[in-house]
JSON list of C-alpha atoms and ligand atoms in Angstrom, two decimals:
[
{"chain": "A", "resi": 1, "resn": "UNK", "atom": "CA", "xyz": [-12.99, -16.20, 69.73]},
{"chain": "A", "resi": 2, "resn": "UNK", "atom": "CA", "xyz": [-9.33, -15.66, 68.82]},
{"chain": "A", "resi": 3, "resn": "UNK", "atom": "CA", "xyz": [-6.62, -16.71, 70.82]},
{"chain": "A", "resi": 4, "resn": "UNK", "atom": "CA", "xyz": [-5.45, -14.92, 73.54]},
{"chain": "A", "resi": 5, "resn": "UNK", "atom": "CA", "xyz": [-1.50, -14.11, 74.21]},
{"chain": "A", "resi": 6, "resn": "UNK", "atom": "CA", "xyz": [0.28, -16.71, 76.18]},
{"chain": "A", "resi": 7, "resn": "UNK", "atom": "CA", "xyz": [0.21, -14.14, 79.31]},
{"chain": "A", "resi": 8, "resn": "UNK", "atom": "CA", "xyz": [-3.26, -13.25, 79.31]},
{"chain": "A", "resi": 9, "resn": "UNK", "atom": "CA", "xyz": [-4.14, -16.78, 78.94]},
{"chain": "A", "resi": 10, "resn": "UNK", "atom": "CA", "xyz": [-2.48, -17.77, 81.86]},
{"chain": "A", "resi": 11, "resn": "UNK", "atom": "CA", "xyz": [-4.63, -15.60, 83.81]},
{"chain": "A", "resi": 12, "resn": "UNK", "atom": "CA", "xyz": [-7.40, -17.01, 82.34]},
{"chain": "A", "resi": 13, "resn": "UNK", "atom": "CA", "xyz": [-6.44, -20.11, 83.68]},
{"chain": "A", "resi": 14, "resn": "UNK", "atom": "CA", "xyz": [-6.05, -19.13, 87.22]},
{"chain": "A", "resi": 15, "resn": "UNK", "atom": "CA", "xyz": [-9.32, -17.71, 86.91]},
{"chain": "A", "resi": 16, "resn": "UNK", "atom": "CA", "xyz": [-10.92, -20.68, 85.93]},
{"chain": "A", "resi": 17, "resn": "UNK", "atom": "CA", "xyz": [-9.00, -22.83, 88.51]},
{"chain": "A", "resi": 18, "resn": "UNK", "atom": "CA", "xyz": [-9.74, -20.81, 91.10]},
{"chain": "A", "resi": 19, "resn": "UNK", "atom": "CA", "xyz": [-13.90, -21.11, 89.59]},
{"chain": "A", "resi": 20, "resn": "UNK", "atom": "CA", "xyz": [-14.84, -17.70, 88.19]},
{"chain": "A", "resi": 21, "resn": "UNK", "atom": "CA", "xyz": [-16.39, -17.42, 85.41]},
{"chain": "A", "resi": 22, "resn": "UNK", "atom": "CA", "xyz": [-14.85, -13.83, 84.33]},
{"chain": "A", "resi": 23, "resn": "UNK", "atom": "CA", "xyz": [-13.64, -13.81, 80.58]},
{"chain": "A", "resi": 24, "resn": "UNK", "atom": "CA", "xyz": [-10.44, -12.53, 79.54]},
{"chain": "A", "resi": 25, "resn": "UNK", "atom": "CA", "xyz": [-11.21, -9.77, 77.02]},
{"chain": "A", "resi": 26, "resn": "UNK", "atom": "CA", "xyz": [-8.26, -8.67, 74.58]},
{"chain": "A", "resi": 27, "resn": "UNK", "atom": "CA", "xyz": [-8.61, -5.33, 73.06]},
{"chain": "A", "resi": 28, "resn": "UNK", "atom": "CA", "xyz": [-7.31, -3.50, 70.09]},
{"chain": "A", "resi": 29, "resn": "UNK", "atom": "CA", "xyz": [-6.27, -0.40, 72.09]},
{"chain": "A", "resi": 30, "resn": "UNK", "atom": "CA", "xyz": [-3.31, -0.32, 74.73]},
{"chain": "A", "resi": 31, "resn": "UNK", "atom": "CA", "xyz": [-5.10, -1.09, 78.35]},
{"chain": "A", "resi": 32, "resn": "UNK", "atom": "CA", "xyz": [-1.26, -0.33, 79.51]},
{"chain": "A", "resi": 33, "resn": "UNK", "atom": "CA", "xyz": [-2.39, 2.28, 82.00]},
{"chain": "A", "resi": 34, "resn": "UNK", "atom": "CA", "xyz": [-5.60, 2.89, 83.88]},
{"chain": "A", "resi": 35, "resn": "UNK", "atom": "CA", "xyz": [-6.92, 6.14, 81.89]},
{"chain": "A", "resi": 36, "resn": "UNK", "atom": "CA", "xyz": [-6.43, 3.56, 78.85]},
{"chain": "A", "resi": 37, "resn": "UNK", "atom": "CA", "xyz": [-7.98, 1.25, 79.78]},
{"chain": "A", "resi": 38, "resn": "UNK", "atom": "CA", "xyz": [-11.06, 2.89, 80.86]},
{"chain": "A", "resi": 39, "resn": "UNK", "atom": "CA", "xyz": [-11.31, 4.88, 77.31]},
{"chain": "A", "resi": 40, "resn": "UNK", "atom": "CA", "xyz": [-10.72, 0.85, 75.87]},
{"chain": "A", "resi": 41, "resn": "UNK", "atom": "CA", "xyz": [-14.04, -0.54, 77.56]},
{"chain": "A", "resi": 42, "resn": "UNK", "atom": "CA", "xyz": [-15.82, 2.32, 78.13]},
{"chain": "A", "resi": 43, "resn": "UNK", "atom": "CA", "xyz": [-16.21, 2.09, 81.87]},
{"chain": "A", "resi": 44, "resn": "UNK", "atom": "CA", "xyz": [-14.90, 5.32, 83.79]},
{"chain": "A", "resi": 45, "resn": "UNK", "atom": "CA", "xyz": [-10.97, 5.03, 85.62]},
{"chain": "A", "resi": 46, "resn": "UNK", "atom": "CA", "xyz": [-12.63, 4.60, 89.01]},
{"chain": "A", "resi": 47, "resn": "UNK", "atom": "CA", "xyz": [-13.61, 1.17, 88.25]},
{"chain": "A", "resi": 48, "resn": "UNK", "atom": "CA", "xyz": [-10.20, 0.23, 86.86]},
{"chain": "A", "resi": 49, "resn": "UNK", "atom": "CA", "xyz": [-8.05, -2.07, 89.76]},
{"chain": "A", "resi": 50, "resn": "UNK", "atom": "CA", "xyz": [-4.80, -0.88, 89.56]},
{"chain": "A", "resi": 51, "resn": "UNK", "atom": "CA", "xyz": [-2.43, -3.74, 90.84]},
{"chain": "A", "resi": 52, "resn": "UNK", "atom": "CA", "xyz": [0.17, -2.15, 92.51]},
{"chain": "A", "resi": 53, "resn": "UNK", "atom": "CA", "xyz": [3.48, -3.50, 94.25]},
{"chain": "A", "resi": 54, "resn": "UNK", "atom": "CA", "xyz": [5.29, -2.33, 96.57]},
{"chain": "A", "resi": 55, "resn": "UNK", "atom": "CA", "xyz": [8.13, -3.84, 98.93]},
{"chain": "A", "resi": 56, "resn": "UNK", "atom": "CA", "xyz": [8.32, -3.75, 102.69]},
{"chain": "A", "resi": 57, "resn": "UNK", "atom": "CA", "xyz": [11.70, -2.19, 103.36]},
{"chain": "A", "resi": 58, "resn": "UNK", "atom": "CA", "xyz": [12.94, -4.69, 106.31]},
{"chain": "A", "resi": 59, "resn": "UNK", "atom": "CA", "xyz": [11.30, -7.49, 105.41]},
{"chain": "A", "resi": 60, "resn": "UNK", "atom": "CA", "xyz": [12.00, -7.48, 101.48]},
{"chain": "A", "resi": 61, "resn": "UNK", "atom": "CA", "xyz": [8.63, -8.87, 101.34]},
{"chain": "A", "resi": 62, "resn": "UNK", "atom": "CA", "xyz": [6.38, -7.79, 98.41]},
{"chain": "A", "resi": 63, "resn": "UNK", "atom": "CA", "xyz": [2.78, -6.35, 98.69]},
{"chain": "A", "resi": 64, "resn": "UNK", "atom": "CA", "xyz": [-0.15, -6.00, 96.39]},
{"chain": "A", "resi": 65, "resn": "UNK", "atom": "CA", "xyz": [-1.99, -3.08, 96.65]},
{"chain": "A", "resi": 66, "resn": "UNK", "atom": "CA", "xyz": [-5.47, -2.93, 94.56]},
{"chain": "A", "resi": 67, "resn": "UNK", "atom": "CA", "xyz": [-5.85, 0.62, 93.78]},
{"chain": "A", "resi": 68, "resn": "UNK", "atom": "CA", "xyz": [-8.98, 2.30, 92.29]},
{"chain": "A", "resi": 69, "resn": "UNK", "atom": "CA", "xyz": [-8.00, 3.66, 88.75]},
{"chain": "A", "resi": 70, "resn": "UNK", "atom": "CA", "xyz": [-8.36, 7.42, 89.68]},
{"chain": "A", "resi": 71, "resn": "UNK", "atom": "CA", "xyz": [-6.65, 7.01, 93.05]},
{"chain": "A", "resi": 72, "resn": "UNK", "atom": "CA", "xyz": [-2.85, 7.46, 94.06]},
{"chain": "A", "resi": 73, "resn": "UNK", "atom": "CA", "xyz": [-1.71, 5.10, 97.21]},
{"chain": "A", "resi": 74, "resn": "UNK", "atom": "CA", "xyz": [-0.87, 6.90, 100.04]},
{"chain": "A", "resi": 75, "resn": "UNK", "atom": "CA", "xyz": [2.32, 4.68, 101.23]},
{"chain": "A", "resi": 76, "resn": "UNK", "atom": "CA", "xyz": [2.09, 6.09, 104.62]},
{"chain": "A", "resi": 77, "resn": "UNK", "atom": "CA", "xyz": [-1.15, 4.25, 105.06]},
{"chain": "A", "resi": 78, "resn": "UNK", "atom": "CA", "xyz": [-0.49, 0.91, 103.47]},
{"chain": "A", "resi": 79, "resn": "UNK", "atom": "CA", "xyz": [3.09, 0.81, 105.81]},
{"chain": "A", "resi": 80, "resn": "UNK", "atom": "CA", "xyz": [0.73, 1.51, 108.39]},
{"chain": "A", "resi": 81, "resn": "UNK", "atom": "CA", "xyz": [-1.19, -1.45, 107.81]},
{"chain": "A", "resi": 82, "resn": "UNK", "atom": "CA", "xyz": [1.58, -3.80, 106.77]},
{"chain": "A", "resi": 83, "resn": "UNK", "atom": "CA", "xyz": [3.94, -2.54, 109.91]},
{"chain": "A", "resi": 84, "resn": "UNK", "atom": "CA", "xyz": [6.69, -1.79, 108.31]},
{"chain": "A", "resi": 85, "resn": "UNK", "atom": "CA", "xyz": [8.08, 1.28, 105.57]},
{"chain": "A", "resi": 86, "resn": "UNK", "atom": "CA", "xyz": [7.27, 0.25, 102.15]},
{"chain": "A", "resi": 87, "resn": "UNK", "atom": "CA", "xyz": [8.71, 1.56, 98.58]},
{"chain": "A", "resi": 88, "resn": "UNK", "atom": "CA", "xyz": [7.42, 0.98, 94.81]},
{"chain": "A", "resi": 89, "resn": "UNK", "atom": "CA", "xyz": [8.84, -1.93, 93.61]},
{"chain": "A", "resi": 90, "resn": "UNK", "atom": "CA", "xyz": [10.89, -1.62, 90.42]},
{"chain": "A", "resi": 91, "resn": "UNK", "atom": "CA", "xyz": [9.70, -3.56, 86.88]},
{"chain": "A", "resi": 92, "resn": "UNK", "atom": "CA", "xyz": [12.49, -6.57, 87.76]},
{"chain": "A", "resi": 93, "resn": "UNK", "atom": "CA", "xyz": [10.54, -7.26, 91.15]},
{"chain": "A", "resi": 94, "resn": "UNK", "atom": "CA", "xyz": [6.82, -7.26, 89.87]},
{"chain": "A", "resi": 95, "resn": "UNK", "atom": "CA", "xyz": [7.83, -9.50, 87.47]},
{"chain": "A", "resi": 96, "resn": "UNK", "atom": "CA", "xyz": [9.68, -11.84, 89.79]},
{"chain": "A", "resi": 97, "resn": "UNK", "atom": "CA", "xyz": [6.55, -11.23, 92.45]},
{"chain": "A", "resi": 98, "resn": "UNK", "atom": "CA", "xyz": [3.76, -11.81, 90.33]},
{"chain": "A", "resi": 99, "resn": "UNK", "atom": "CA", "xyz": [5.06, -13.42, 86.94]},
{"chain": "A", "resi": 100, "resn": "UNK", "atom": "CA", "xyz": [3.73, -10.39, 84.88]},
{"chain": "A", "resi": 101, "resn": "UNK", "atom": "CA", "xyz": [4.78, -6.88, 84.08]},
{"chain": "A", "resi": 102, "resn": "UNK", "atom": "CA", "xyz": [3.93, -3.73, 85.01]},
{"chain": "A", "resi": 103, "resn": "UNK", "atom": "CA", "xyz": [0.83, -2.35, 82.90]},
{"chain": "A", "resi": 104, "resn": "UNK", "atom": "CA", "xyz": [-0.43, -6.44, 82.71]},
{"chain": "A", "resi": 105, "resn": "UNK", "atom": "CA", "xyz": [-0.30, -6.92, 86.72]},
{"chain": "A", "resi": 106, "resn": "UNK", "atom": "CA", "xyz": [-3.36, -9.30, 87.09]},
{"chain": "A", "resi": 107, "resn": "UNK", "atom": "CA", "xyz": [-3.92, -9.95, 90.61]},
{"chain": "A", "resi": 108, "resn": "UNK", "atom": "CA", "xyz": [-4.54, -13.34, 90.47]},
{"chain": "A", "resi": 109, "resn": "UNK", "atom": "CA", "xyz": [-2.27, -16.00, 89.38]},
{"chain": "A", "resi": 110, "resn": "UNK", "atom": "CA", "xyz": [0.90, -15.31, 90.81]},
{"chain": "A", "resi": 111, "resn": "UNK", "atom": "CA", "xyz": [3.88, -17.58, 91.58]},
{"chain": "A", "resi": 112, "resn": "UNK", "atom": "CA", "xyz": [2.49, -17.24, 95.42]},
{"chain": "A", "resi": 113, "resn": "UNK", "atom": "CA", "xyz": [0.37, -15.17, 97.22]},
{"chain": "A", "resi": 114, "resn": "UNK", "atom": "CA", "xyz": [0.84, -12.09, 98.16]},
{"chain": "A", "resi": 115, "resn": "UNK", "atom": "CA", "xyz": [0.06, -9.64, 100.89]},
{"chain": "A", "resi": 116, "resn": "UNK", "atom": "CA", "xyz": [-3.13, -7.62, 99.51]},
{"chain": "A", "resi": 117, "resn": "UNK", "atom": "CA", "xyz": [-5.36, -4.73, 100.40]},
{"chain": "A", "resi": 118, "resn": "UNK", "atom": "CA", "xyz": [-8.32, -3.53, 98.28]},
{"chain": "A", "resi": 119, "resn": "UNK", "atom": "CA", "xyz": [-9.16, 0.03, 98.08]},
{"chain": "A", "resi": 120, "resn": "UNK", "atom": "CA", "xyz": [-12.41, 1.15, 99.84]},
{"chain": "A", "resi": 121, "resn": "UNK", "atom": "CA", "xyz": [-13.35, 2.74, 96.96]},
{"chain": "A", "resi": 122, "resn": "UNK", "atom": "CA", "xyz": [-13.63, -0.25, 94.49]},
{"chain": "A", "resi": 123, "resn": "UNK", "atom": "CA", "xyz": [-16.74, -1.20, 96.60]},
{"chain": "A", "resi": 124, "resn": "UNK", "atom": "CA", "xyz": [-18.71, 1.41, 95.16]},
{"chain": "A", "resi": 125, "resn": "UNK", "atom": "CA", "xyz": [-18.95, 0.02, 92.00]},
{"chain": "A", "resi": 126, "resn": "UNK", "atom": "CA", "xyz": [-21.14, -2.80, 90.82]},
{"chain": "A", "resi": 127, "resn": "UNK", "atom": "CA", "xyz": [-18.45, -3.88, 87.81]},
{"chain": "A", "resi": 128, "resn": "UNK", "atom": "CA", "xyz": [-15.03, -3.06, 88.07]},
{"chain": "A", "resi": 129, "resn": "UNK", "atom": "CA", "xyz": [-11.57, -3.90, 85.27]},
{"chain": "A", "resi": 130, "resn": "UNK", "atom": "CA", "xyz": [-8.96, -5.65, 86.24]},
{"chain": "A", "resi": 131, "resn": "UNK", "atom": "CA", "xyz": [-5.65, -6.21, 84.05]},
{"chain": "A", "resi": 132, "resn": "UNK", "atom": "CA", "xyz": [-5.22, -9.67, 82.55]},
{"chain": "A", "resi": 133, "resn": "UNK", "atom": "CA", "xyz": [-1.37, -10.35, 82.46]},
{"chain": "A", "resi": 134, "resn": "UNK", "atom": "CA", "xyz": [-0.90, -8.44, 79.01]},
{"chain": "A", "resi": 135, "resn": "UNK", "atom": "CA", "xyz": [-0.99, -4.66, 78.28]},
{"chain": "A", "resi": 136, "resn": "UNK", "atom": "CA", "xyz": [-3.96, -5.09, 76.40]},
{"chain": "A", "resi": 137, "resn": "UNK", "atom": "CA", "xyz": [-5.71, -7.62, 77.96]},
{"chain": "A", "resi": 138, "resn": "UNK", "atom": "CA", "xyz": [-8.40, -7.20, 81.19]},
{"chain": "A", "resi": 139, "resn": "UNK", "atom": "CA", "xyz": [-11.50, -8.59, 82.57]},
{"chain": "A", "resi": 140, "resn": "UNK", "atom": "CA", "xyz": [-14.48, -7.63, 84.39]},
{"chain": "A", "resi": 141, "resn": "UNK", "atom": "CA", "xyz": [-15.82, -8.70, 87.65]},
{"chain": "A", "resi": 142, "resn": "UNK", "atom": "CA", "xyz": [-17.55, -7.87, 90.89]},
{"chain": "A", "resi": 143, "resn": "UNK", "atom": "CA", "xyz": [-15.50, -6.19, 94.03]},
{"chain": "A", "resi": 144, "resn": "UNK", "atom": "CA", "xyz": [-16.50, -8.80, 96.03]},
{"chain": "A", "resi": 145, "resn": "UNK", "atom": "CA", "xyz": [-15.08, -11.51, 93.37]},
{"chain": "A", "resi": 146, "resn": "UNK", "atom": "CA", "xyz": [-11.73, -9.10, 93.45]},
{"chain": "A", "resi": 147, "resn": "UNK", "atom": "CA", "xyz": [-11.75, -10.04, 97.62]},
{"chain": "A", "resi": 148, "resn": "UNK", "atom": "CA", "xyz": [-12.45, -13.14, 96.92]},
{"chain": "A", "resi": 149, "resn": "UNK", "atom": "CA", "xyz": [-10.35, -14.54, 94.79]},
{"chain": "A", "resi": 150, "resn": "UNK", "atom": "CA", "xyz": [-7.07, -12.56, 96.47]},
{"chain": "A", "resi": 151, "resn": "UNK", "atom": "CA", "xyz": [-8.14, -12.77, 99.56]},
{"chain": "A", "resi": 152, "resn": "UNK", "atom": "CA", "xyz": [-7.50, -9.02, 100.03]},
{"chain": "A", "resi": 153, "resn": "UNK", "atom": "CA", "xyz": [-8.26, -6.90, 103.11]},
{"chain": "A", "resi": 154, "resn": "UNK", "atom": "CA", "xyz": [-10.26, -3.76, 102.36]},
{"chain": "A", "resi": 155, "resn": "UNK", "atom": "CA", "xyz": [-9.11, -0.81, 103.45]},
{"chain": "A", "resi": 156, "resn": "UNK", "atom": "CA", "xyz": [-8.50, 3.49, 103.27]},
{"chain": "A", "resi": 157, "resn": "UNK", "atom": "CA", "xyz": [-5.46, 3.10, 101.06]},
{"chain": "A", "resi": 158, "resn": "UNK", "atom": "CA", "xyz": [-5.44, 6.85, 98.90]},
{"chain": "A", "resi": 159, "resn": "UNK", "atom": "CA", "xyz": [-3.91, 9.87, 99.02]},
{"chain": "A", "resi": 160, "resn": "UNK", "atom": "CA", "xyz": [-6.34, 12.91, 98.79]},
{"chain": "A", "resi": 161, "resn": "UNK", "atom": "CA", "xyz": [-4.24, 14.08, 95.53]},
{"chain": "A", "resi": 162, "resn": "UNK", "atom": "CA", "xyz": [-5.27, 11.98, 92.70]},
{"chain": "A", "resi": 163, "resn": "UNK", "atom": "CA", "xyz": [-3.38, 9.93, 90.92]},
{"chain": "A", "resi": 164, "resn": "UNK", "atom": "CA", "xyz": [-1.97, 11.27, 87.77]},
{"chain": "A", "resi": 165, "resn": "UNK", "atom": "CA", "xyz": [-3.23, 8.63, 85.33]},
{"chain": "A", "resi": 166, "resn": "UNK", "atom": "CA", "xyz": [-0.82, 6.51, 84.20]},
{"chain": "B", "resi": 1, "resn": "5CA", "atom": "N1", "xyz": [-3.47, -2.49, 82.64]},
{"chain": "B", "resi": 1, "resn": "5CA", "atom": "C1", "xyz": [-3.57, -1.32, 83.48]},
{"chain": "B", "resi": 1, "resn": "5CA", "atom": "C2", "xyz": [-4.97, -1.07, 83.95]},
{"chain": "B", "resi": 1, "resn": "5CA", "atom": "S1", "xyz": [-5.64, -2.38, 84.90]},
{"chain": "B", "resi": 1, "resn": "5CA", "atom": "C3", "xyz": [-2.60, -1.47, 84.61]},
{"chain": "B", "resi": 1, "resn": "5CA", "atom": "O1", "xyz": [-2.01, -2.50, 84.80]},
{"chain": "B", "resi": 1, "resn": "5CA", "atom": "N2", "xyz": [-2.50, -0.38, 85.37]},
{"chain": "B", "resi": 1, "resn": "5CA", "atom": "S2", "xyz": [-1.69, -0.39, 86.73]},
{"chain": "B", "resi": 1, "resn": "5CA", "atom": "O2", "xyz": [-1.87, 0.92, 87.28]},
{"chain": "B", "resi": 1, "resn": "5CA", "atom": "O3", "xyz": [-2.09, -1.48, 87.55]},
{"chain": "B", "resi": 1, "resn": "5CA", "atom": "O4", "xyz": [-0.22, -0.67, 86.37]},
{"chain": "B", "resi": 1, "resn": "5CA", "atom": "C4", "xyz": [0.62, 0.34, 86.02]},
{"chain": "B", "resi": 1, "resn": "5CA", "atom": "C5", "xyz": [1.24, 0.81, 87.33]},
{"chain": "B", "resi": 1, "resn": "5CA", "atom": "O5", "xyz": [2.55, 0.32, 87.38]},
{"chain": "B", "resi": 1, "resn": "5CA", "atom": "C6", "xyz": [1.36, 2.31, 87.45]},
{"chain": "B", "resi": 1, "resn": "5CA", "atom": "O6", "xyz": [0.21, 2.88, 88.05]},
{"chain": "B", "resi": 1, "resn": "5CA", "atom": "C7", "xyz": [2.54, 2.47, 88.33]},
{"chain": "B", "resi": 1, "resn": "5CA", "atom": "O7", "xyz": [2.13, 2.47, 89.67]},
{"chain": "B", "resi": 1, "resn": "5CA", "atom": "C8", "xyz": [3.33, 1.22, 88.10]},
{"chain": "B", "resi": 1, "resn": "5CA", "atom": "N3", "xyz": [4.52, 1.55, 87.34]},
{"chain": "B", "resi": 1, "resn": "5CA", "atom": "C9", "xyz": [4.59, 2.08, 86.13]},
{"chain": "B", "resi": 1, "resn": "5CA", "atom": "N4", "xyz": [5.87, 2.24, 85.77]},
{"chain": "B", "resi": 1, "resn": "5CA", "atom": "C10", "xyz": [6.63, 1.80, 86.78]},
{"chain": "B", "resi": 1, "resn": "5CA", "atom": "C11", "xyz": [8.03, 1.67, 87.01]},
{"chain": "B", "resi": 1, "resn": "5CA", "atom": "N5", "xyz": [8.91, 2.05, 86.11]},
{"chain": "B", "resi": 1, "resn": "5CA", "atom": "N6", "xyz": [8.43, 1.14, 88.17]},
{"chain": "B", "resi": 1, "resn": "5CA", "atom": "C12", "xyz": [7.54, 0.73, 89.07]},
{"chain": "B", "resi": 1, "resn": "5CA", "atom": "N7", "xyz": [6.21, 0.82, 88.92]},
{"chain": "B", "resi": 1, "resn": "5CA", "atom": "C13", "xyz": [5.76, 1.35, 87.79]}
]
């Protein structure tokens, strides 16, 4: 198998350290956003895991919300949960947060852990994508792996308005 990018081989790494066996797949088409990555491994957007990041607004403190691929976060429900208003983070702070940028957000293998809730609705799915620290570069595994391995709580996280995909 060829090699994979620096970044996405980093997340392979973590993977491994942290002992699952998921694979770090590279693909020829952009898996940048969550519609694109669906079309790249055929699966359908609702079992793409967004990573998403947001900040709590007193506490500076970043979260990680794991959205499902056709859902839009409602932030009035994750500040509920966290206790405190949250906002989007910009590019600079994923980065600094989780040592990726946006479109590559794995969510494993950051600097330190973060804060994390899971989507209810990536439960429904036997096999769900997650990005692998590149914008073309994701790997499959099981919802429960995905609580697993961030130790995530699950939870109603969307808005009823989809999320445009992007
Ligand atoms: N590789 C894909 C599928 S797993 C991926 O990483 N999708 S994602 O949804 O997890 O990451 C892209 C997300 O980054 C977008 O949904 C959006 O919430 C966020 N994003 C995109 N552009 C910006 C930006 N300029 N500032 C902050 N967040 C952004």
């Amino acid at each position: 198998m060829a090699d994979l990018k620096p970044s996405a081989q980093r997340v392979q790494d973590a993977l491994l350290a942290a002992g699952f066996g998921a694979q770090v797949v590279e693909l020829p088409d952009s898996t940048r956003t969550a519609a694109e990555a669906a079309a790249a491994v055929g699966c359908s957007v609702e079992q793409i895991a967004k990573s998403l990041i947001f900040v709590g607004s007193s506490s500076g403190q970043a979260l990680l919300v794991i959205a499902g691929g056709g859902n839009r976060v409602d932030e009035k429900k994750v500040s509920a949960l966290s206790g405190e208003k949250i906002v989007r983070a910009d590019a600079d702070f994923v980065r600094a947060q989780t040592g990726y940028g946006i479109g590559g957000v794995p969510p494993i293998g950051h600097p330190s852990p973060l804060r994390t809730w899971i989507d209810a609705d990536l439960l429904n799915y036997t096999a769900i994508w997650a990005a692998a620290g590149h914008p073309n570069a994701v790997f499959c595994l099981t919802p429960a792996d995905l609580v697993a391995m961030t130790g995530g709580a699950v939870a109603e996280v969307k808005a009823e308005v989809k999320a445009e995909a992007r």
